[in-house]
Coordinates of C-alpha atoms in Angstrom, one line a residue:
Chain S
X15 CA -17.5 -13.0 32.4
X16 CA -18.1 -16.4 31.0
X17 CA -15.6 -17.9 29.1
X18 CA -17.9 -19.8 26.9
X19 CA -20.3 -18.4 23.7
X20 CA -23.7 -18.3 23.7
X21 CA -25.3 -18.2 20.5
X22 CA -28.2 -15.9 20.1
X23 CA -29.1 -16.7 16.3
X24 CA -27.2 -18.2 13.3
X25 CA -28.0 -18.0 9.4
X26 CA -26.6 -18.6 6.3
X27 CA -26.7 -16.3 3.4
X28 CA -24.8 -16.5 0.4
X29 CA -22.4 -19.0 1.5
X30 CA -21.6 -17.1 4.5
X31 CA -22.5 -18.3 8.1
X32 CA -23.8 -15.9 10.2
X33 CA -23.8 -16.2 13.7
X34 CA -24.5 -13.4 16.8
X35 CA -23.3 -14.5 20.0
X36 CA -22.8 -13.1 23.3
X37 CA -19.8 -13.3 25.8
X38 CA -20.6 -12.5 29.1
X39 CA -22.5 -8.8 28.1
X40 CA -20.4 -8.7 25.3
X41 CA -22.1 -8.9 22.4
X42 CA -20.7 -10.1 19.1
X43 CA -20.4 -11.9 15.5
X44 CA -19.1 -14.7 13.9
X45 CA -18.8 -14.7 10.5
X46 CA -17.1 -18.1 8.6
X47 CA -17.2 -19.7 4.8
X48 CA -20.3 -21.9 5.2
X49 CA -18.2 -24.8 3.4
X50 CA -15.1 -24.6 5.0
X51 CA -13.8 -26.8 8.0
X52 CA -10.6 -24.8 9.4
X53 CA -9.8 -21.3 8.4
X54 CA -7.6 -18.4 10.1
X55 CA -9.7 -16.2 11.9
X56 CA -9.3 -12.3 11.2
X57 CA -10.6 -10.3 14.3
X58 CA -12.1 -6.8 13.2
X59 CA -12.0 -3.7 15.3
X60 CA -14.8 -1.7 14.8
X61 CA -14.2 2.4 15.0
X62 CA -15.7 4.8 17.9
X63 CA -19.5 4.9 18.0
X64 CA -20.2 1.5 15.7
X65 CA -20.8 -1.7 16.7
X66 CA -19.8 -5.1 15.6
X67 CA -22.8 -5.3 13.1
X68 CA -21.9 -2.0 11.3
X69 CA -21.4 -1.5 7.9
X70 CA -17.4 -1.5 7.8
X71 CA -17.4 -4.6 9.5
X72 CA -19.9 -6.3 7.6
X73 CA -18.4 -5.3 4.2
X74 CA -14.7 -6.2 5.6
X75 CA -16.2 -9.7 6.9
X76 CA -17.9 -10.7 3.4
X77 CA -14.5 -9.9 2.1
X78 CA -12.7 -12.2 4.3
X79 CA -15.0 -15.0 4.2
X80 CA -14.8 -15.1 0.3
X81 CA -11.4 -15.2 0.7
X82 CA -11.7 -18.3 3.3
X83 CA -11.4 -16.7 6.4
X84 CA -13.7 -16.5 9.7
X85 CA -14.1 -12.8 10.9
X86 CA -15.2 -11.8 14.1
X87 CA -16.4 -8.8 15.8
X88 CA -17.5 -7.7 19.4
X89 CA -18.9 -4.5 20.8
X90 CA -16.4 -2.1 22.5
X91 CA -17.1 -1.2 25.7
X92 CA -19.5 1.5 26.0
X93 CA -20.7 0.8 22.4
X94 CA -23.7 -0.9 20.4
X95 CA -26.0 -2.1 23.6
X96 CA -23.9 -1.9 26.3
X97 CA -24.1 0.0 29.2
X98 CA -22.3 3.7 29.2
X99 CA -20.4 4.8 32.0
X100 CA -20.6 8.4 33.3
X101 CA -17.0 9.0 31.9
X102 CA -18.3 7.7 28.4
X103 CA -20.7 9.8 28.3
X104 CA -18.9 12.6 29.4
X105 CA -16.3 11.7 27.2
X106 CA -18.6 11.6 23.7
X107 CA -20.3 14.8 25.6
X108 CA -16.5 16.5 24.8
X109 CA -15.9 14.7 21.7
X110 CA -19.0 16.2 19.7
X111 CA -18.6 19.1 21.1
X112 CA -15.0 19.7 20.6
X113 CA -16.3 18.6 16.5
X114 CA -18.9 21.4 17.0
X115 CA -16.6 24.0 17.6
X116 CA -14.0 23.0 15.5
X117 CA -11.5 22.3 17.9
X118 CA -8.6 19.6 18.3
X119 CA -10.5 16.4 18.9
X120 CA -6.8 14.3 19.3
X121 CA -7.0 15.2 23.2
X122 CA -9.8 14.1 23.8
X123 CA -10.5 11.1 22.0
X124 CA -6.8 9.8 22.6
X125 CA -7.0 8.9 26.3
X126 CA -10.9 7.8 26.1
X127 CA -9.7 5.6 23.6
X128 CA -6.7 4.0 25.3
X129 CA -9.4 4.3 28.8
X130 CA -11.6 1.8 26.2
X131 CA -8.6 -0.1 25.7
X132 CA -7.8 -1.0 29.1
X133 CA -11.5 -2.8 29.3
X134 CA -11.9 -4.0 25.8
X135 CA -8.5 -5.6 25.8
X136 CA -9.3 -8.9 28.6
X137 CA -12.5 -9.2 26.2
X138 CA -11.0 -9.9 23.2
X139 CA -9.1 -12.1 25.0
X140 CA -11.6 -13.7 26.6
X141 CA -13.4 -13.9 23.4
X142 CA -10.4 -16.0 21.5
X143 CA -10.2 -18.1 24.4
X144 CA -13.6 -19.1 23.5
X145 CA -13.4 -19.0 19.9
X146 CA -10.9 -21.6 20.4
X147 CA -13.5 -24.2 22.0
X148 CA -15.5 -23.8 18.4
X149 CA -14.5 -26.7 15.8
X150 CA -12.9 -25.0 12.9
X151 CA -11.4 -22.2 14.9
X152 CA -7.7 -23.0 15.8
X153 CA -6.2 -20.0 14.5
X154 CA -3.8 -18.4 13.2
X155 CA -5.6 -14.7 14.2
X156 CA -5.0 -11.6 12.5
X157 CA -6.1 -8.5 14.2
X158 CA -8.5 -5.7 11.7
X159 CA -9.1 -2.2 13.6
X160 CA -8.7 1.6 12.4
X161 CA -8.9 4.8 14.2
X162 CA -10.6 3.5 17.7
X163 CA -9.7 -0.4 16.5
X164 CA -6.4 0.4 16.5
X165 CA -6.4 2.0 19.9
X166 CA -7.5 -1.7 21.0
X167 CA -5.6 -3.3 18.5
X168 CA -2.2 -2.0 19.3
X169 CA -2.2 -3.2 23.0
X170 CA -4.3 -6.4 22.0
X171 CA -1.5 -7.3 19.4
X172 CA 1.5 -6.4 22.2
X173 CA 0.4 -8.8 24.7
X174 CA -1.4 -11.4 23.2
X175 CA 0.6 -14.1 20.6
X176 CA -1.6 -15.9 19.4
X177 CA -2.2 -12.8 17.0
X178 CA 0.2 -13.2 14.2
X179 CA -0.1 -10.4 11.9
X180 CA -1.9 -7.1 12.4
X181 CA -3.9 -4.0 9.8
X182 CA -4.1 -0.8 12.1
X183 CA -4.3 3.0 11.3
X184 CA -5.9 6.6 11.1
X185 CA -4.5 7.4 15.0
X186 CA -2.3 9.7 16.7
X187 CA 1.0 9.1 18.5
X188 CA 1.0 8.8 21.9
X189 CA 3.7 7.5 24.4
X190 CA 1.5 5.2 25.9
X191 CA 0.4 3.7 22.8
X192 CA 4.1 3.7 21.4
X193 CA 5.2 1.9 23.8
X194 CA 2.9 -0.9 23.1
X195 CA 3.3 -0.2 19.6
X196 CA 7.3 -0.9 20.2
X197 CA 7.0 -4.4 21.4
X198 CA 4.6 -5.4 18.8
X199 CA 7.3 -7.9 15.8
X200 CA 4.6 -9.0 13.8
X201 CA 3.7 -8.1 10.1
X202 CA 2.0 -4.8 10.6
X203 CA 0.2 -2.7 7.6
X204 CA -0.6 0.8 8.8
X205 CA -3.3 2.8 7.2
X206 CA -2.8 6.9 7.4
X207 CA -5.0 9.7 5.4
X208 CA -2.4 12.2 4.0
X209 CA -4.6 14.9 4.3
X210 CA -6.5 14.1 7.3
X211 CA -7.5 17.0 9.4
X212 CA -7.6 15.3 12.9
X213 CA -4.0 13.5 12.8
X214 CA -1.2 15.3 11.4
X215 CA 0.8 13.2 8.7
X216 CA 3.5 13.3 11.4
X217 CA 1.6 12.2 14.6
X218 CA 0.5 8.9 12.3
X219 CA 4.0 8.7 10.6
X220 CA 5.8 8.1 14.5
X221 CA 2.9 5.8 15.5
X222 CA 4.0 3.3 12.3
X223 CA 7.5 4.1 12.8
X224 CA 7.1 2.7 16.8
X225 CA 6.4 -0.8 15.8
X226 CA 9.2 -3.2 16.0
X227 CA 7.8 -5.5 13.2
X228 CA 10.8 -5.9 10.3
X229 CA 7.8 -6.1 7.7
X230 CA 5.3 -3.4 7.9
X231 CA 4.3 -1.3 5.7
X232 CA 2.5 2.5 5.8
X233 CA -0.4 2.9 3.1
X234 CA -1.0 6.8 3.1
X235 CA -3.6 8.2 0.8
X236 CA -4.5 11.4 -0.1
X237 CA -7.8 12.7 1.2
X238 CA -9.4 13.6 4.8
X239 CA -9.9 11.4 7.6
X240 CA -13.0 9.7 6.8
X241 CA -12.0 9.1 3.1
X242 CA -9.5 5.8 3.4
X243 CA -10.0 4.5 -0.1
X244 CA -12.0 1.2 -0.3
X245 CA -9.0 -0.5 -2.2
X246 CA -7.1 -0.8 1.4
X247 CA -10.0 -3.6 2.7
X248 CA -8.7 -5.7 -0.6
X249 CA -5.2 -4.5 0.8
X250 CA -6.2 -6.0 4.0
X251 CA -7.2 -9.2 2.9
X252 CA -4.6 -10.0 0.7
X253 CA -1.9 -8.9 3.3
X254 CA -3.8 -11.4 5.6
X255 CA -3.7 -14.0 2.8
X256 CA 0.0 -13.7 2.8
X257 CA 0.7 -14.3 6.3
X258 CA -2.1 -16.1 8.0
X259 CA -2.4 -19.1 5.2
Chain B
X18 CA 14.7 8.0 -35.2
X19 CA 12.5 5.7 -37.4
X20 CA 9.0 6.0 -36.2
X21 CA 7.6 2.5 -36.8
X22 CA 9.4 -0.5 -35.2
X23 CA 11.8 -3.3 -36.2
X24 CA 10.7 -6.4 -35.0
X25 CA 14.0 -8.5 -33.7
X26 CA 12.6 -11.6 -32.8
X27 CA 9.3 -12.9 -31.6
X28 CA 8.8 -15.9 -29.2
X29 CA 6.0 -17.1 -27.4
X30 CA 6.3 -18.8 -23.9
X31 CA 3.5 -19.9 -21.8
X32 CA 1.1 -18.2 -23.3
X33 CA 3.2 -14.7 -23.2
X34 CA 3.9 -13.3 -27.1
X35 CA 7.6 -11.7 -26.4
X36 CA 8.6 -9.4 -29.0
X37 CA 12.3 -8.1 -29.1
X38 CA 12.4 -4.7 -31.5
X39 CA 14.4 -1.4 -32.0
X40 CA 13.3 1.9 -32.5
X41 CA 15.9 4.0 -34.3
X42 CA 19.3 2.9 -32.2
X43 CA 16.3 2.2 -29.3
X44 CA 16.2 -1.3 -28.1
X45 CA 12.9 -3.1 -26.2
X46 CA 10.7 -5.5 -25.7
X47 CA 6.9 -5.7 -25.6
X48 CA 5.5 -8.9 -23.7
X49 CA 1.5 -9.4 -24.9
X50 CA -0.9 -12.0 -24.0
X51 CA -0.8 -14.6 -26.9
X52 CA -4.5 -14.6 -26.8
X53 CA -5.5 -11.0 -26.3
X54 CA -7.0 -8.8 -29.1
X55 CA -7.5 -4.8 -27.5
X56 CA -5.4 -4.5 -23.8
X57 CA -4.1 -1.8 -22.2
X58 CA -0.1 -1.0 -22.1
X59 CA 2.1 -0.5 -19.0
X60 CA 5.0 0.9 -19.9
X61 CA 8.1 -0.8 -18.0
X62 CA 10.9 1.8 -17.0
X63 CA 14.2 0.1 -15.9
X64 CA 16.4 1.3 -13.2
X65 CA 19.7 2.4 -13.3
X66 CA 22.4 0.0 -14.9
X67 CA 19.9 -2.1 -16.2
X68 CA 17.6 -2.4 -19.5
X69 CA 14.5 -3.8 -21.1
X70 CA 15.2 -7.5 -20.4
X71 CA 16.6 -7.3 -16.7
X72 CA 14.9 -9.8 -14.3
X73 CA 12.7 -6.8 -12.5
X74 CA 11.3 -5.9 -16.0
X75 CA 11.0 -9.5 -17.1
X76 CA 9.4 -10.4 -13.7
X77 CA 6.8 -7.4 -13.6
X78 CA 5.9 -8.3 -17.4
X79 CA 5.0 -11.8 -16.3
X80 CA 2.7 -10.5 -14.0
X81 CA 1.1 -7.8 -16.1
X82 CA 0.4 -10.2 -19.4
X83 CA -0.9 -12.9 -16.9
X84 CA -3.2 -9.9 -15.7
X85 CA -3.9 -9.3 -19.3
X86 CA -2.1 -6.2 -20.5
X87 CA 0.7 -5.5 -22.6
X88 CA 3.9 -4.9 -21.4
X89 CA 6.7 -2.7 -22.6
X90 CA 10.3 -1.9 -21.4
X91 CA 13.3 0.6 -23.8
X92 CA 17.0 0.6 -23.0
X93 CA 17.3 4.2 -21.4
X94 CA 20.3 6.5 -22.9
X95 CA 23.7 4.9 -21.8
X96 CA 22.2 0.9 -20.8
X97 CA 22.0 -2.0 -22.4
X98 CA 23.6 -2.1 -25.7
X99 CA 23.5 1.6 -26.5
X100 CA 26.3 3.7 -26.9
X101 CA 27.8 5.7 -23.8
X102 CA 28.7 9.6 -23.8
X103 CA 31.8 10.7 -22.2
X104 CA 29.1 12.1 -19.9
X105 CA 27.5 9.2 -19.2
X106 CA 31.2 7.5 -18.5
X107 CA 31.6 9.9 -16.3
X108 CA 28.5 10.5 -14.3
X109 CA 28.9 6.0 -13.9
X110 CA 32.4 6.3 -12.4
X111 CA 31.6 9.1 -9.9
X112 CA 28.7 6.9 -8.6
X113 CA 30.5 3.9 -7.9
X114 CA 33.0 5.9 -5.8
X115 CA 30.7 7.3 -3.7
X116 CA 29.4 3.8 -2.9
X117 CA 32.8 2.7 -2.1
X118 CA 33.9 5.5 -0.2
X119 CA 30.3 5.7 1.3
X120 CA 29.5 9.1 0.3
X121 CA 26.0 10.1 -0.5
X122 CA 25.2 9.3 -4.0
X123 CA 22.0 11.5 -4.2
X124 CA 23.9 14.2 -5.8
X125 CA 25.8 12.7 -8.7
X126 CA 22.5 10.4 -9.3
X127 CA 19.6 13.1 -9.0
X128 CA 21.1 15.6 -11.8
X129 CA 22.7 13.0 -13.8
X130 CA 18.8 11.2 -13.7
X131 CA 17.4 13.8 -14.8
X132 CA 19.5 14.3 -17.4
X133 CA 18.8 10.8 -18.8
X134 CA 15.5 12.0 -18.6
X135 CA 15.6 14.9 -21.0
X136 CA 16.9 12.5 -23.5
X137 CA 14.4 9.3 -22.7
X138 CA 11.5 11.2 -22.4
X139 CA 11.4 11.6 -26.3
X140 CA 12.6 8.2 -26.9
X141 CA 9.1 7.0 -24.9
X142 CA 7.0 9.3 -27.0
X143 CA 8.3 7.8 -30.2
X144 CA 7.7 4.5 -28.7
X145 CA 4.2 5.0 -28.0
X146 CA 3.5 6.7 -31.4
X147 CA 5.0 3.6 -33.0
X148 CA 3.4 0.5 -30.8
X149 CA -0.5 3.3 -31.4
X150 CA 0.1 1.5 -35.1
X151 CA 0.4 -2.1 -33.9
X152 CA -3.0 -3.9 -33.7
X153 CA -4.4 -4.5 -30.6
X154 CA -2.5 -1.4 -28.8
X155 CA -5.0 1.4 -28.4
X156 CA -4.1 2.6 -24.8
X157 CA -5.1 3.5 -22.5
X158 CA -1.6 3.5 -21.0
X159 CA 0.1 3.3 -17.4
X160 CA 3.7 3.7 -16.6
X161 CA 5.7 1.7 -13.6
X162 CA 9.2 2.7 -12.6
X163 CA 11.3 3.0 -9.7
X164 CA 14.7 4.9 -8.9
X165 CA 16.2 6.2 -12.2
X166 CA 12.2 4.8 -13.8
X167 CA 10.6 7.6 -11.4
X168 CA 13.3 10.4 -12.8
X169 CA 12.4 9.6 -16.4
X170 CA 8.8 8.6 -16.0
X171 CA 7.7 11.9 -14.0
X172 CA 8.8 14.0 -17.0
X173 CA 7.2 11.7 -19.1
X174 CA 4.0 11.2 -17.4
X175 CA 3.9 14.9 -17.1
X176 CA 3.7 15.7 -20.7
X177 CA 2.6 13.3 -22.3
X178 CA -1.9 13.0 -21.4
X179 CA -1.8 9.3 -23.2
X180 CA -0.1 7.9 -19.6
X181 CA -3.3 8.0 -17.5
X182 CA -2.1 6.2 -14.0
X183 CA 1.1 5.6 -12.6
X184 CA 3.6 3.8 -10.3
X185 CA 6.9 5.8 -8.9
X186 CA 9.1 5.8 -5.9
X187 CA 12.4 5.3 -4.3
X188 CA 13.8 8.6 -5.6
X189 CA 14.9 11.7 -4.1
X190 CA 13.1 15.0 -4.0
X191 CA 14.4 17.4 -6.1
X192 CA 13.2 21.2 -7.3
X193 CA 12.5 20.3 -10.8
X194 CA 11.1 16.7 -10.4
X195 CA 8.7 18.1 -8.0
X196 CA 8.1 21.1 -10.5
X197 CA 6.9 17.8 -13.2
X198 CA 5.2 16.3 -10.2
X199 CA 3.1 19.1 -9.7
X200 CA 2.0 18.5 -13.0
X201 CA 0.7 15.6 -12.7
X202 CA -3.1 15.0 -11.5
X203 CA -3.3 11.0 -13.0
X204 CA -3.6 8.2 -10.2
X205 CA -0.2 7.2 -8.4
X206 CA 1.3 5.1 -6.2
X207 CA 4.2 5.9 -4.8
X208 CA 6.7 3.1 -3.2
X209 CA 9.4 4.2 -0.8
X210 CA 11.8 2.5 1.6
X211 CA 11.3 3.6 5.8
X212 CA 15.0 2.7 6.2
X213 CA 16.4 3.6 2.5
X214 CA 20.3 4.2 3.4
X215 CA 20.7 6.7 0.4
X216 CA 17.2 8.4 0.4
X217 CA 16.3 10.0 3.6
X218 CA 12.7 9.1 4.4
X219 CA 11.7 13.4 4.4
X220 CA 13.1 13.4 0.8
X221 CA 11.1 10.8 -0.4
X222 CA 7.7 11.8 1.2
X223 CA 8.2 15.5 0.1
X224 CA 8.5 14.2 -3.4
X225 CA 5.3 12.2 -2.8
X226 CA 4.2 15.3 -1.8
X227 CA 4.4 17.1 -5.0
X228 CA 2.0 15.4 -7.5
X229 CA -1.1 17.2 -8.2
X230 CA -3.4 13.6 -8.2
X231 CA -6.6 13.3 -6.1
X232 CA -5.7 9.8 -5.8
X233 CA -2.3 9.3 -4.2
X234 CA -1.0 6.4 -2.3
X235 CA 2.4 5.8 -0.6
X236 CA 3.7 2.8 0.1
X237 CA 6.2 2.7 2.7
X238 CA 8.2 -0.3 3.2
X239 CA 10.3 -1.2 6.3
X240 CA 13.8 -1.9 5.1
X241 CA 16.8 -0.9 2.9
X242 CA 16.8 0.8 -0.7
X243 CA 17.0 -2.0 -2.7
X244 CA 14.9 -4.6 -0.3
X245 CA 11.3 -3.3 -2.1
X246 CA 9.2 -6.3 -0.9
X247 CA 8.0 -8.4 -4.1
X248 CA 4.0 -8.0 -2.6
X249 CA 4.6 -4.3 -4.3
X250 CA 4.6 -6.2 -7.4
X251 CA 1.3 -7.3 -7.0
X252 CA 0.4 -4.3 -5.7
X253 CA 1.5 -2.0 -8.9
X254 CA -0.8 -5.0 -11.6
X255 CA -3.7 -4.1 -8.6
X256 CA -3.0 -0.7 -9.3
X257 CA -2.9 -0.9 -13.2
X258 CA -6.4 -3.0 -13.0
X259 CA -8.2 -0.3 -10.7
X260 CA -7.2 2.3 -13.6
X261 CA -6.5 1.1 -17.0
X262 CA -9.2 -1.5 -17.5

């Protein structure tokens, strides 16, 4: 991989700079405040089977650009343009089918996830190494991700320190994961559905209790796992306002 | 009890009208925007061994006018000025010797709570029926209260349909709070503490548990009963603005 970006288009639209680079074959985007010189940067996580241009991402990066902060996003491995391997498509083979059939997804997309992790991890590395060579981008960094994001995130956050505070949510436990999760000391705020019929309440309430952060807090809503309420993206931002400004 | 109110004392500071009344042998205050005609109410429930002007209430009102509402805060039965029952006596010095001997306090506070709530939940409703003939106070109406605020303010909310959102938290489950809870299908957020050294964590989420209301969030904060972090604050005039205006 190269450790430098190469932009592949830039635009500005409502005050918001746009651009789409690539890493290496990562591909990604930028998003900063089109008047602003240094801002924290806020590093989203996109969930399984988006990309970094999806909708989520795009809504939570106009957020945090309004409120003077660059986002960035990359494709996971696997995702948007890139290249499957035979396992991930074996693996989204399983997953739809075990949704199909209307059995326990949890096993299966669990280890995929933390599989994904293991290569997604050095790029989002790689990719604030080279964020860093950009004027305006000096940091702090915030990490963004739910449900496959935090899969990422959680390991991301444990062995990298330049990221100083950290949203994550809507996964199960898993020892693996939990014992990332228990070297993470950062502000954490953890997002969980309260009636979410993937991820029992509990299996999400031992991932939170894991981190070793003396501020985090667990936002759990009522409703199923595709229905975290839109207020938690102002949540996000304003729990990134308090610690990365 | 009177059903209009006495005006005290009125003062206005930095740009906040403060009004000091009674209602009947009830005492209170109700902060307003000095330059606000029509704005919604939140009523301001104290906490145990405090009343209407304690710092938390004083403090919350400061960011609820500034938000542009009206806020409003009664002494419960037995605090502030008002007159104690032998009961009350009691119920006080059996609490401060469980703290000292470190016993739990849950049940001398639960029963005795709920209690005070049989004869504040009246004492709210003649409140409201007297600040409904005060200009510029039409509802709609929100209620915020935490520890011996949730025991009185779950009744409350539950019977009375002008309190359309809420704010609880840090209490104990108990049989007949939930059985008031289940009642209760209005917005509410729901704070609790992850490492609360009087409520265990189960209690509180199985009292989160209990209200009726498709839109539900708890809030749970790493750290000790009484170390609520002051971003919940914000949080609760967030809250108030999603639903009351």
């Amino acid at each position: 991989m190269t450790t430098s970006l190469q932009l592949i288009s830039t635009a500005t639209t409502n005050g918001v700079l746009e651009r789409e680079f690539t890493l290496g074959d990562v591909h990604g985007m930028l998003w900063s405040p089109a008047d602003v010189d240094q801002a924290p940067v806020v590093l989203l996580g996109h969930g399984g089977g988006r990309d970094s241009k999806a909708a989520p991402m795009v809504g939570r990066a106009q957020l945090l650009t309004a409120a003077g902060f660059h986002a960035v996003s990359i494709d996971a491995p696997g995702h948007g343009d890139r290249p499957c391997t035979a396992r991930d498509e074996r693996e989204t083979v399983a997953m739809q089918h075990a949704m199909e059939v209307g059995e326990p997804v949890g096993p299966i997309v669990v280890p995929y996830n933390l599989h994904l992790a293991e290569r997604a991890v050095p790029e989002w590395q790689a990719t604030l190494d080279a964020l860093e060579q950009l004027p305006g981008i000096a940091g702090p960094f915030g990490y963004f991700g739910l449900n496959m994001g935090t899969a990422i995130g959680i390991p991301l956050t444990a062995v990298d320190p330049r990221i100083t505070a950290a949203v994550f949510g809507i996964f199960w436990y898993d020892e693996t994961l939990a014992e990332h999760a228990r070297r993470i000391k950062v502000p954490v705020e953890f997002a969980l559905q309260w009636d979410d019929q993937h991820i029992p309440r509990q299996s999400g309430m031992a991932l939170f209790d894991a981190f070793a952060s003396t501020e985090k807090s667990l936002h759990a809503n009522a409703g199923a796992h595709k229905d975290v309420p839109r207020f938690e993206a102002d949540s996000m931002v304003r729990f990134f306002t308090r610690h990365l400004r």
